[in-house]
Tab-separated table of C-alpha atoms and ligand atoms in Angstrom:
chain	number	residue	atom	x	y	z
F	13	MET	CA	-34.557	-72.720	31.641
F	14	PRO	CA	-31.348	-74.094	33.126
F	15	ARG	CA	-29.578	-71.736	35.481
F	16	LYS	CA	-26.242	-70.423	34.328
F	17	ILE	CA	-23.201	-70.456	36.596
F	18	LEU	CA	-20.070	-68.422	35.884
F	19	ILE	CA	-17.039	-70.162	37.352
F	20	VAL	CA	-13.926	-68.065	37.834
F	21	ASP	CA	-10.613	-69.701	38.657
F	22	ASP	CA	-7.080	-69.271	37.309
F	23	ASP	CA	-6.338	-72.957	38.035
F	24	PRO	CA	-7.544	-74.986	35.022
F	25	HIS	CA	-7.841	-78.152	37.119
F	26	ALA	CA	-10.151	-76.512	39.678
F	27	LEU	CA	-12.105	-74.919	36.833
F	28	ARG	CA	-12.759	-78.309	35.230
F	29	LEU	CA	-13.679	-79.964	38.501
F	30	VAL	CA	-16.219	-77.348	39.535
F	31	SER	CA	-17.620	-77.038	35.997
F	32	TYR	CA	-18.186	-80.751	35.904
F	33	ALA	CA	-19.983	-80.747	39.264
F	34	PHE	CA	-22.473	-78.132	38.046
F	35	GLU	CA	-22.868	-79.567	34.552
F	36	ALA	CA	-23.643	-82.983	36.002
F	37	GLU	CA	-26.570	-81.359	37.834
F	38	GLY	CA	-27.915	-79.831	34.624
F	39	TYR	CA	-26.620	-76.294	35.088
F	40	GLN	CA	-25.304	-74.279	32.182
F	41	VAL	CA	-21.694	-73.310	32.807
F	42	ALA	CA	-19.536	-70.425	31.624
F	43	VAL	CA	-15.919	-70.114	32.694
F	44	ALA	CA	-13.340	-67.370	33.141
F	45	SER	CA	-9.715	-67.844	34.098
F	46	SER	CA	-8.945	-64.339	35.334
F	47	GLY	CA	-10.655	-61.505	37.157
F	48	ALA	CA	-10.688	-59.294	34.084
F	49	GLU	CA	-12.186	-62.046	31.967
F	50	ALA	CA	-14.821	-62.642	34.625
F	51	LEU	CA	-15.916	-58.998	34.519
F	52	ALA	CA	-16.060	-59.069	30.735
F	53	ARG	CA	-18.086	-62.296	30.752
F	54	LEU	CA	-20.719	-60.956	33.125
F	55	ALA	CA	-22.294	-58.712	30.519
F	56	SER	CA	-22.265	-61.298	27.734
F	57	GLU	CA	-23.195	-64.398	29.734
F	58	ARG	CA	-25.624	-62.899	32.279
F	59	PRO	CA	-25.095	-65.715	34.775
F	60	ASP	CA	-27.446	-66.425	37.670
F	61	LEU	CA	-24.599	-67.084	40.085
F	62	VAL	CA	-20.823	-66.626	40.215
F	63	VAL	CA	-18.423	-69.095	41.821
F	64	LEU	CA	-15.356	-67.002	42.465
F	65	ASP	CA	-11.782	-67.963	43.295
F	66	VAL	CA	-9.855	-65.491	45.470
F	67	MET	CA	-6.183	-65.797	44.612
F	68	MET	CA	-5.723	-64.902	40.954
F	69	PRO	CA	-2.718	-63.173	39.432
F	70	ASP	CA	-4.335	-60.238	37.634
F	71	MET	CA	-7.098	-59.175	40.006
F	72	SER	CA	-8.043	-60.793	43.293
F	73	GLY	CA	-11.471	-62.313	43.746
F	74	LEU	CA	-12.093	-59.736	46.446
F	75	GLU	CA	-11.680	-56.943	43.928
F	76	VAL	CA	-13.800	-58.742	41.341
F	77	CYS	CA	-16.485	-59.096	43.977
F	78	GLN	CA	-16.378	-55.407	44.868
F	79	ARG	CA	-16.679	-54.453	41.215
F	80	ILE	CA	-19.654	-56.724	40.712
F	81	ARG	CA	-21.353	-55.062	43.667
F	82	ALA	CA	-20.481	-51.551	42.489
F	83	ASN	CA	-22.177	-52.052	39.120
F	84	PRO	CA	-25.937	-51.590	39.451
F	85	ALA	CA	-26.515	-54.184	36.752
F	86	THR	CA	-24.831	-56.900	38.793
F	87	ALA	CA	-25.111	-55.516	42.326
F	88	ARG	CA	-27.491	-58.279	43.429
F	89	LEU	CA	-25.855	-61.178	41.624
F	90	PRO	CA	-25.278	-64.123	44.007
F	91	ILE	CA	-21.563	-64.721	44.590
F	92	LEU	CA	-20.117	-67.839	46.186
F	93	MET	CA	-16.434	-67.539	46.982
F	94	LEU	CA	-14.402	-70.680	46.726
F	95	SER	CA	-10.869	-70.304	47.958
F	96	ALA	CA	-7.891	-72.296	49.118
F	97	ARG	CA	-7.618	-69.759	51.930
F	98	GLY	CA	-9.872	-71.004	54.658
F	99	LEU	CA	-8.912	-69.030	57.768
F	100	VAL	CA	-11.579	-67.077	59.602
F	101	ALA	CA	-9.894	-63.823	58.527
F	102	ASP	CA	-10.046	-64.928	54.884
F	103	ARG	CA	-13.733	-65.781	55.128
F	104	VAL	CA	-14.445	-62.459	56.796
F	105	SER	CA	-12.671	-60.435	54.119
F	106	GLY	CA	-14.463	-62.439	51.414
F	107	LEU	CA	-17.861	-61.748	52.913
F	108	ARG	CA	-16.936	-58.096	53.556
F	109	SER	CA	-16.034	-57.677	49.890
F	110	GLY	CA	-19.626	-58.591	49.081
F	111	ALA	CA	-19.706	-62.379	48.713
F	112	ASP	CA	-22.914	-64.078	49.796
F	113	ASP	CA	-21.174	-67.252	50.888
F	114	TYR	CA	-17.630	-68.593	51.313
F	115	LEU	CA	-16.343	-72.137	50.967
F	116	ALA	CA	-12.782	-73.357	51.490
F	117	LYS	CA	-11.096	-75.583	48.915
F	118	PRO	CA	-11.160	-78.452	48.516
F	119	ALA	CA	-14.915	-78.240	48.884
F	120	ASP	CA	-17.216	-81.207	49.052
F	121	THR	CA	-19.192	-81.250	45.804
F	122	SER	CA	-22.563	-81.848	47.404
F	123	GLU	CA	-21.989	-78.985	49.863
F	124	LEU	CA	-20.946	-76.675	47.025
F	125	LEU	CA	-24.097	-77.542	45.064
F	126	ALA	CA	-26.353	-77.203	48.107
F	127	ARG	CA	-24.978	-73.758	48.930
F	128	ALA	CA	-25.331	-72.659	45.304
F	129	GLU	CA	-28.945	-73.868	45.248
F	130	ALA	CA	-29.691	-71.952	48.447
F	131	LEU	CA	-28.318	-68.747	46.974
F	132	LEU	CA	-30.230	-69.221	43.715
F	133	ALA	CA	-33.483	-69.853	45.567
F	134	ARG	CA	-33.168	-66.604	47.495
F	135	ALA	CA	-32.205	-64.658	44.377
F	136	ALA	CA	-35.329	-65.870	42.593
F	137	TYR	CA	-37.276	-62.939	44.029
F	138	PRO	CA	-37.290	-60.355	41.239
F	139	PRO	CA	-34.877	-57.476	41.770
F	140	ALA	CA	-35.857	-53.879	41.084
F	141	ARG	CA	-35.850	-53.262	37.353
F	142	THR	CA	-32.661	-51.445	36.479
F	143	GLY	CA	-32.003	-49.448	33.360
F	144	ARG	CA	-29.148	-49.883	30.992
F	145	VAL	CA	-26.326	-47.359	31.295
F	146	LEU	CA	-24.660	-46.393	27.991
F	147	ALA	CA	-21.533	-44.242	28.216
F	148	PHE	CA	-20.146	-42.224	25.300
F	149	LEU	CA	-16.545	-41.218	25.839
F	150	GLY	CA	-14.814	-38.968	23.324
F	151	ALA	CA	-11.340	-40.068	22.203
F	152	LYS	CA	-10.700	-36.325	22.152
F	153	GLY	CA	-12.798	-33.195	21.923
F	154	GLY	CA	-14.849	-32.294	18.879
F	155	VAL	CA	-15.216	-35.766	17.371
F	156	GLY	CA	-19.012	-35.942	17.570
F	157	THR	CA	-19.499	-37.525	20.998
F	158	THR	CA	-22.319	-35.285	22.163
F	159	THR	CA	-24.021	-35.505	18.769
F	160	VAL	CA	-24.039	-39.314	18.958
F	161	ALA	CA	-25.143	-39.406	22.614
F	162	VAL	CA	-27.996	-36.975	21.979
F	163	ASN	CA	-29.180	-38.864	18.892
F	164	VAL	CA	-29.035	-42.307	20.486
F	165	GLY	CA	-30.861	-40.949	23.536
F	166	ALA	CA	-33.559	-39.262	21.459
F	167	LEU	CA	-34.054	-42.359	19.281
F	168	LEU	CA	-34.525	-44.579	22.320
F	169	ALA	CA	-36.923	-42.018	23.789
F	170	THR	CA	-39.075	-41.862	20.665
F	171	GLY	CA	-38.937	-45.678	20.598
F	172	GLY	CA	-41.034	-45.681	23.749
F	173	TYR	CA	-38.316	-46.032	26.366
F	174	SER	CA	-37.740	-43.694	29.267
F	175	VAL	CA	-34.316	-42.125	28.791
F	176	ALA	CA	-32.155	-39.827	30.910
F	177	LEU	CA	-29.233	-38.133	29.182
F	178	VAL	CA	-26.552	-36.964	31.589
F	179	GLU	CA	-23.773	-34.604	30.612
F	180	LEU	CA	-21.441	-35.951	33.237
F	181	ARG	CA	-18.741	-33.317	33.367
F	182	PRO	CA	-17.814	-30.506	35.743
F	183	GLY	CA	-17.771	-27.814	33.042
F	184	TYR	CA	-20.159	-26.535	30.398
F	185	GLY	CA	-21.550	-29.012	27.907
F	186	THR	CA	-23.122	-28.618	24.483
F	187	ALA	CA	-26.212	-30.809	24.873
F	188	ARG	CA	-28.047	-27.661	26.005
F	189	ALA	CA	-27.416	-26.144	22.595
F	190	LEU	CA	-28.154	-29.321	20.635
F	191	LEU	CA	-31.508	-29.764	22.385
F	192	ARG	CA	-32.278	-26.064	22.800
F	193	LEU	CA	-32.818	-26.515	26.503
F	194	ASP	CA	-31.300	-24.246	29.092
F	195	PRO	CA	-32.222	-25.483	32.562
F	196	GLU	CA	-31.272	-23.365	35.568
F	197	THR	CA	-30.909	-26.383	37.794
F	198	ASP	CA	-28.322	-28.840	36.572
F	199	LEU	CA	-25.584	-31.252	37.567
F	200	GLY	CA	-23.659	-28.428	39.272
F	201	GLY	CA	-25.876	-28.504	42.342
F	202	LEU	CA	-25.534	-32.262	42.622
F	203	LEU	CA	-21.745	-32.305	42.299
F	204	ALA	CA	-21.520	-29.961	45.270
F	205	LYS	CA	-23.583	-32.253	47.467
F	206	ALA	CA	-22.519	-34.992	49.819
F	207	PRO	CA	-23.382	-38.394	48.317
F	208	GLY	CA	-25.884	-39.047	51.113
F	209	GLU	CA	-27.857	-35.952	50.118
F	210	ILE	CA	-28.475	-37.199	46.594
F	211	THR	CA	-32.034	-38.496	46.614
F	212	PRO	CA	-34.329	-39.488	43.728
F	213	GLN	CA	-36.254	-36.237	44.334
F	214	GLU	CA	-33.073	-34.138	44.128
F	215	VAL	CA	-32.138	-35.838	40.858
F	216	GLU	CA	-35.603	-35.684	39.295
F	217	SER	CA	-35.940	-31.957	40.017
F	218	ARG	CA	-32.871	-31.289	37.874
F	219	LEU	CA	-34.017	-33.161	34.783
F	220	VAL	CA	-35.655	-31.227	31.953
F	221	ARG	CA	-37.815	-32.755	29.257
F	222	HIS	CA	-37.112	-32.434	25.549
F	223	ALA	CA	-39.938	-32.716	22.998
F	224	SER	CA	-38.639	-36.203	22.066
F	225	GLY	CA	-39.440	-37.374	25.593
F	226	LEU	CA	-35.732	-37.496	26.499
F	227	ARG	CA	-34.855	-36.070	29.911
F	228	LEU	CA	-31.644	-34.040	30.195
F	229	LEU	CA	-29.480	-33.610	33.258
F	230	ALA	CA	-27.295	-30.825	31.910
F	231	ALA	CA	-23.669	-30.096	32.743
F	232	PRO	CA	-23.220	-27.071	34.994
F	233	ARG	CA	-23.683	-23.704	33.317
F	234	VAL	CA	-21.203	-22.298	35.777
F	235	ALA	CA	-18.184	-24.458	36.644
F	236	ALA	CA	-19.211	-26.438	39.680
F	237	SER	CA	-17.301	-26.220	42.913
F	238	TRP	CA	-17.018	-29.958	42.999
F	239	SER	CA	-15.394	-31.896	45.739
F	240	PRO	CA	-12.611	-34.430	45.164
F	241	ALA	CA	-15.140	-37.096	46.151
F	242	SER	CA	-17.220	-36.493	43.046
F	243	HIS	CA	-16.915	-40.126	42.081
F	244	GLU	CA	-19.031	-40.878	45.144
F	245	VAL	CA	-21.648	-38.556	43.715
F	246	VAL	CA	-21.587	-40.610	40.515
F	247	ASP	CA	-21.921	-43.800	42.562
F	248	ALA	CA	-25.019	-42.325	44.201
F	249	LEU	CA	-26.490	-40.696	41.091
F	250	LEU	CA	-26.287	-43.455	38.496
F	251	PRO	CA	-28.104	-46.197	40.429
F	252	ILE	CA	-30.905	-43.714	41.159
F	253	LEU	CA	-31.244	-42.906	37.456
F	254	ALA	CA	-30.963	-46.565	36.430
F	255	GLY	CA	-33.720	-47.333	38.905
F	256	GLY	CA	-36.075	-44.858	37.264
F	257	TYR	CA	-35.211	-44.955	33.554
F	258	ASP	CA	-34.927	-47.696	30.949
F	259	TYR	CA	-31.769	-46.092	29.583
F	260	VAL	CA	-29.230	-43.742	31.104
F	261	VAL	CA	-27.079	-42.190	28.387
F	262	LEU	CA	-23.848	-40.548	29.530
F	263	ASP	CA	-22.038	-37.884	27.539
F	264	LEU	CA	-18.499	-37.983	28.950
F	265	ASP	CA	-15.636	-35.685	28.111
F	266	HIS	CA	-12.257	-36.986	26.997
F	267	SER	CA	-10.624	-36.879	30.410
F	268	TRP	CA	-9.532	-39.759	32.574
F	269	SER	CA	-11.028	-38.149	35.628
F	270	ALA	CA	-12.415	-39.846	38.720
F	271	LEU	CA	-15.811	-38.834	37.378
F	272	ASN	CA	-15.282	-40.831	34.176
F	273	ARG	CA	-13.726	-43.702	36.050
F	274	ALA	CA	-16.828	-44.042	38.233
F	275	ALA	CA	-19.137	-43.531	35.251
F	276	VAL	CA	-17.672	-46.334	33.135
F	277	ASP	CA	-17.767	-48.650	36.139
F	278	HIS	CA	-21.546	-48.218	36.166
F	279	ALA	CA	-21.937	-48.477	32.409
F	280	HIS	CA	-23.206	-51.611	30.711
F	281	PHE	CA	-21.377	-50.429	27.634
F	282	THR	CA	-18.793	-47.722	27.000
F	283	ALA	CA	-18.503	-46.434	23.447
F	284	VAL	CA	-15.284	-44.601	22.631
F	285	VAL	CA	-16.123	-42.074	19.928
F	286	SER	CA	-13.441	-41.292	17.340
F	287	GLU	CA	-13.014	-39.793	13.917
F	288	PRO	CA	-11.447	-42.026	11.239
F	289	GLU	CA	-8.306	-39.952	11.300
F	290	GLN	CA	-4.849	-40.609	12.688
F	291	VAL	CA	-4.686	-38.296	15.701
F	292	SER	CA	-8.160	-39.156	16.882
F	293	LEU	CA	-7.567	-42.880	16.423
F	294	GLN	CA	-4.353	-42.620	18.406
F	295	CYS	CA	-6.326	-41.001	21.234
F	296	ALA	CA	-8.969	-43.716	20.932
F	297	ARG	CA	-6.292	-46.347	21.289
F	298	ALA	CA	-4.950	-44.707	24.441
F	299	THR	CA	-8.478	-44.429	25.831
F	300	LEU	CA	-9.177	-48.106	25.168
F	301	THR	CA	-5.913	-49.031	26.887
F	302	THR	CA	-6.923	-47.011	29.925
F	303	LEU	CA	-10.361	-48.608	29.942
F	304	ARG	CA	-8.765	-52.055	29.829
F	305	ALA	CA	-6.610	-51.139	32.813
F	306	TRP	CA	-9.852	-50.256	34.574
F	307	GLY	CA	-11.329	-53.648	33.718
F	308	ILE	CA	-13.625	-52.223	31.019
F	309	MET	CA	-12.997	-54.507	28.046
F	310	GLY	CA	-14.494	-57.300	25.996
F	311	ASP	CA	-18.230	-56.818	25.621
F	312	LEU	CA	-18.158	-53.791	27.905
F	313	ALA	CA	-16.442	-51.435	25.446
F	314	GLY	CA	-16.288	-50.653	21.750
F	315	VAL	CA	-15.678	-47.889	19.267
F	316	VAL	CA	-18.071	-45.597	17.413
F	317	ILE	CA	-16.605	-43.946	14.333
F	318	VAL	CA	-17.963	-40.554	13.322
F	319	ASN	CA	-16.748	-39.491	9.909
F	320	ARG	CA	-17.222	-35.738	9.894
F	321	GLY	CA	-15.806	-35.609	6.400
F	322	THR	CA	-12.552	-33.963	7.371
F	323	THR	CA	-10.286	-36.678	5.916
F	324	SER	CA	-10.264	-37.253	2.178
F	325	ILE	CA	-9.407	-40.962	2.321
F	326	PRO	CA	-10.426	-42.304	5.735
F	327	PRO	CA	-9.241	-45.762	6.808
F	328	THR	CA	-11.737	-48.599	6.390
F	329	LEU	CA	-13.549	-50.167	9.345
F	330	PRO	CA	-11.453	-53.379	9.189
F	331	GLN	CA	-8.302	-51.243	9.238
F	332	ILE	CA	-9.630	-49.316	12.233
F	333	ARG	CA	-10.604	-52.524	13.997
F	334	GLN	CA	-7.109	-53.856	13.528
F	335	ALA	CA	-5.418	-50.633	14.596
F	336	LEU	CA	-7.487	-50.409	17.780
F	337	SER	CA	-7.955	-54.135	18.520
F	338	ALA	CA	-11.565	-53.271	19.272
F	339	GLU	CA	-14.902	-53.728	17.570
F	340	ALA	CA	-16.578	-50.786	15.858
F	341	VAL	CA	-20.172	-50.945	17.046
F	342	GLY	CA	-21.234	-48.137	14.733
F	343	ALA	CA	-20.084	-45.793	11.993
F	344	VAL	CA	-21.755	-42.483	11.242
F	345	PRO	CA	-21.145	-40.965	7.788
F	346	PRO	CA	-20.613	-37.240	7.121
F	347	ALA	CA	-23.629	-35.028	7.768
F	348	GLY	CA	-22.200	-31.534	8.224
F	349	ASP	CA	-25.072	-29.460	6.839
F	350	ALA	CA	-27.724	-31.674	8.387
F	351	CYS	CA	-25.991	-31.403	11.782
F	352	ALA	CA	-25.961	-27.623	11.501
F	353	GLN	CA	-29.672	-27.614	10.655
F	354	ALA	CA	-30.387	-29.922	13.601
F	355	VAL	CA	-28.591	-27.518	15.942
F	356	ARG	CA	-30.560	-24.556	14.569
F	357	ASP	CA	-33.832	-26.387	15.205
F	358	GLY	CA	-32.875	-27.943	18.534
F	359	VAL	CA	-33.985	-31.318	17.192
F	360	PRO	CA	-31.523	-34.234	16.932
F	361	LEU	CA	-30.599	-35.017	13.326
F	362	SER	CA	-32.036	-38.531	13.431
F	363	LEU	CA	-35.475	-37.109	14.266
F	364	LEU	CA	-35.248	-34.033	12.064
F	365	GLN	CA	-34.105	-35.877	8.921
F	366	PRO	CA	-34.863	-39.560	9.509
F	367	GLN	CA	-34.152	-40.393	5.861
F	368	HIS	CA	-30.554	-39.105	6.038
F	369	VAL	CA	-27.890	-41.854	5.805
F	370	ALA	CA	-26.350	-40.571	9.044
F	371	SER	CA	-29.752	-40.972	10.731
F	372	ALA	CA	-29.976	-44.558	9.527
F	373	ALA	CA	-26.511	-45.165	11.010
F	374	MET	CA	-27.615	-43.654	14.336
F	375	ARG	CA	-30.696	-45.879	14.388
F	376	GLU	CA	-28.556	-48.917	13.771
F	377	LEU	CA	-26.206	-47.821	16.547
F	378	ALA	CA	-29.120	-47.302	18.950
F	379	ARG	CA	-30.411	-50.750	18.045
F	380	VAL	CA	-27.043	-52.420	18.664
F	381	LEU	CA	-26.404	-50.559	21.914
F	382	SER	CA	-29.856	-51.148	23.340
F	383	GLY	CA	-28.659	-54.756	23.617
F	384	THR	CA	-30.907	-57.292	25.230
F	385	ALA	CA	-33.391	-54.572	26.008
F	386	HIS	CA	-36.648	-55.204	27.727
F	387	PRO	CA	-39.769	-53.899	25.950
F	388	PRO	CA	-40.712	-50.279	26.690
F	389	ARG	CA	-42.699	-49.962	29.924
N	408	ADP	N1	-21.566	-37.116	11.193
N	408	ADP	C1	-21.129	-35.839	11.234
N	408	ADP	N2	-20.752	-35.208	10.106
N	408	ADP	C2	-20.325	-33.932	10.123
N	408	ADP	N3	-20.254	-33.206	11.236
N	408	ADP	C3	-20.609	-33.756	12.397
N	408	ADP	C4	-21.065	-35.113	12.468
N	408	ADP	N4	-21.355	-35.405	13.759
N	408	ADP	C5	-21.084	-34.292	14.469
N	408	ADP	N5	-20.641	-33.291	13.659
N	408	ADP	C6	-20.247	-31.928	14.045
N	408	ADP	O1	-18.987	-31.977	14.686
N	408	ADP	C7	-18.903	-30.950	15.660
N	408	ADP	C8	-18.482	-31.583	16.988
N	408	ADP	O2	-19.532	-32.423	17.421
N	408	ADP	P1	-19.813	-32.696	18.961
N	408	ADP	O3	-20.877	-33.716	19.010
N	408	ADP	O4	-20.030	-31.432	19.686
N	408	ADP	O5	-18.422	-33.333	19.390
N	408	ADP	P2	-17.800	-33.622	20.847
N	408	ADP	O6	-18.934	-33.844	21.765
N	408	ADP	O7	-16.954	-34.838	20.644
N	408	ADP	O8	-16.986	-32.427	21.213
N	408	ADP	C9	-20.261	-30.284	15.711
N	408	ADP	O9	-20.197	-29.097	14.966
N	408	ADP	C10	-21.172	-31.300	15.063
N	408	ADP	O10	-22.287	-30.696	14.456
N	409	MG	MG1	-19.309	-32.830	23.510
């Protein structure tokens, strides 16, 4: 298979020149003309190497590089910086931001190709298998976020995957009730720790198993005394979970906290959950705007509509898509009574009543979100 190179440069001339050099050698080429576009392309294109310009108007290459490194899915991706700035200080800051190599423009084509080949050869050693992180972020409270997260998690678990569901919030969460689990050890203890103290053993000891096979890391029963550096805890926690589970499902609350900010940075996909109703959709729109400002856009984010049956004439999916300028990756129809029964039994609706139309919608959503999933291990 030809290797794929993602070339990022805001200068169309440079973009063409470098693309041509790689294409002529038989590489597959994808291009991005801004930092934000580059980040969006990573998930969809899955390149083997990134050639990254530094000076770009929206987001510098240094920041793009840091973000690539911060995301466990791309942390080991080879990055070759190619910049008009060639001073020693520029090279040093490029390498410090996480680049593997740095070349000054104008670069000699054969040197550029040779350096790229060297990086690709080293990267050929298989990296540790990392799980896919799926974040569910409520547009506001009470729209069905936890219900969707729990169902998608349980469906993936019964599909043979290892799944960790994390209620990533400082206060009480409802997954305990939905799954009828009430662990004494939970996220609270972790949030109070220094990031360096968060080990795989510490994390594993706080996960409880549901009958579906899903593991739950529950939100604190008692409000955690969490430090302002909680995002560092998230940065430590999520790679550990992604290293041990095929899927890490995050149930996030509707805040724009540092916790959520860190969480979506680690997510391969962030689903904003909304009801098909005006107030909720307005909140969804604001949430999507915030996510875009954080660089979470394109293939990295979408909308899940949960119709709880509270609006008599809900807008159609095309209308919602237009109003939000975002794709709806799933739509769950009303299932009030079935949801109540599922809560009573502590079994997610999609497992309790698999024939229900809402269950079929959840299965479809799980299928879409599992993306280019590897087979269950
Ligand atoms: N498809 C649905 N149809 C009807 N009610 C639903 C549906 N999905 C969830 N609910 C109900 O909506 C309420 C809020 O759901 P929840 O998942 O707790 O929302 P959130 O996590 O956004 O606060 C719960 O009572 C839940 O049973
Ligand atoms: Mg909830």
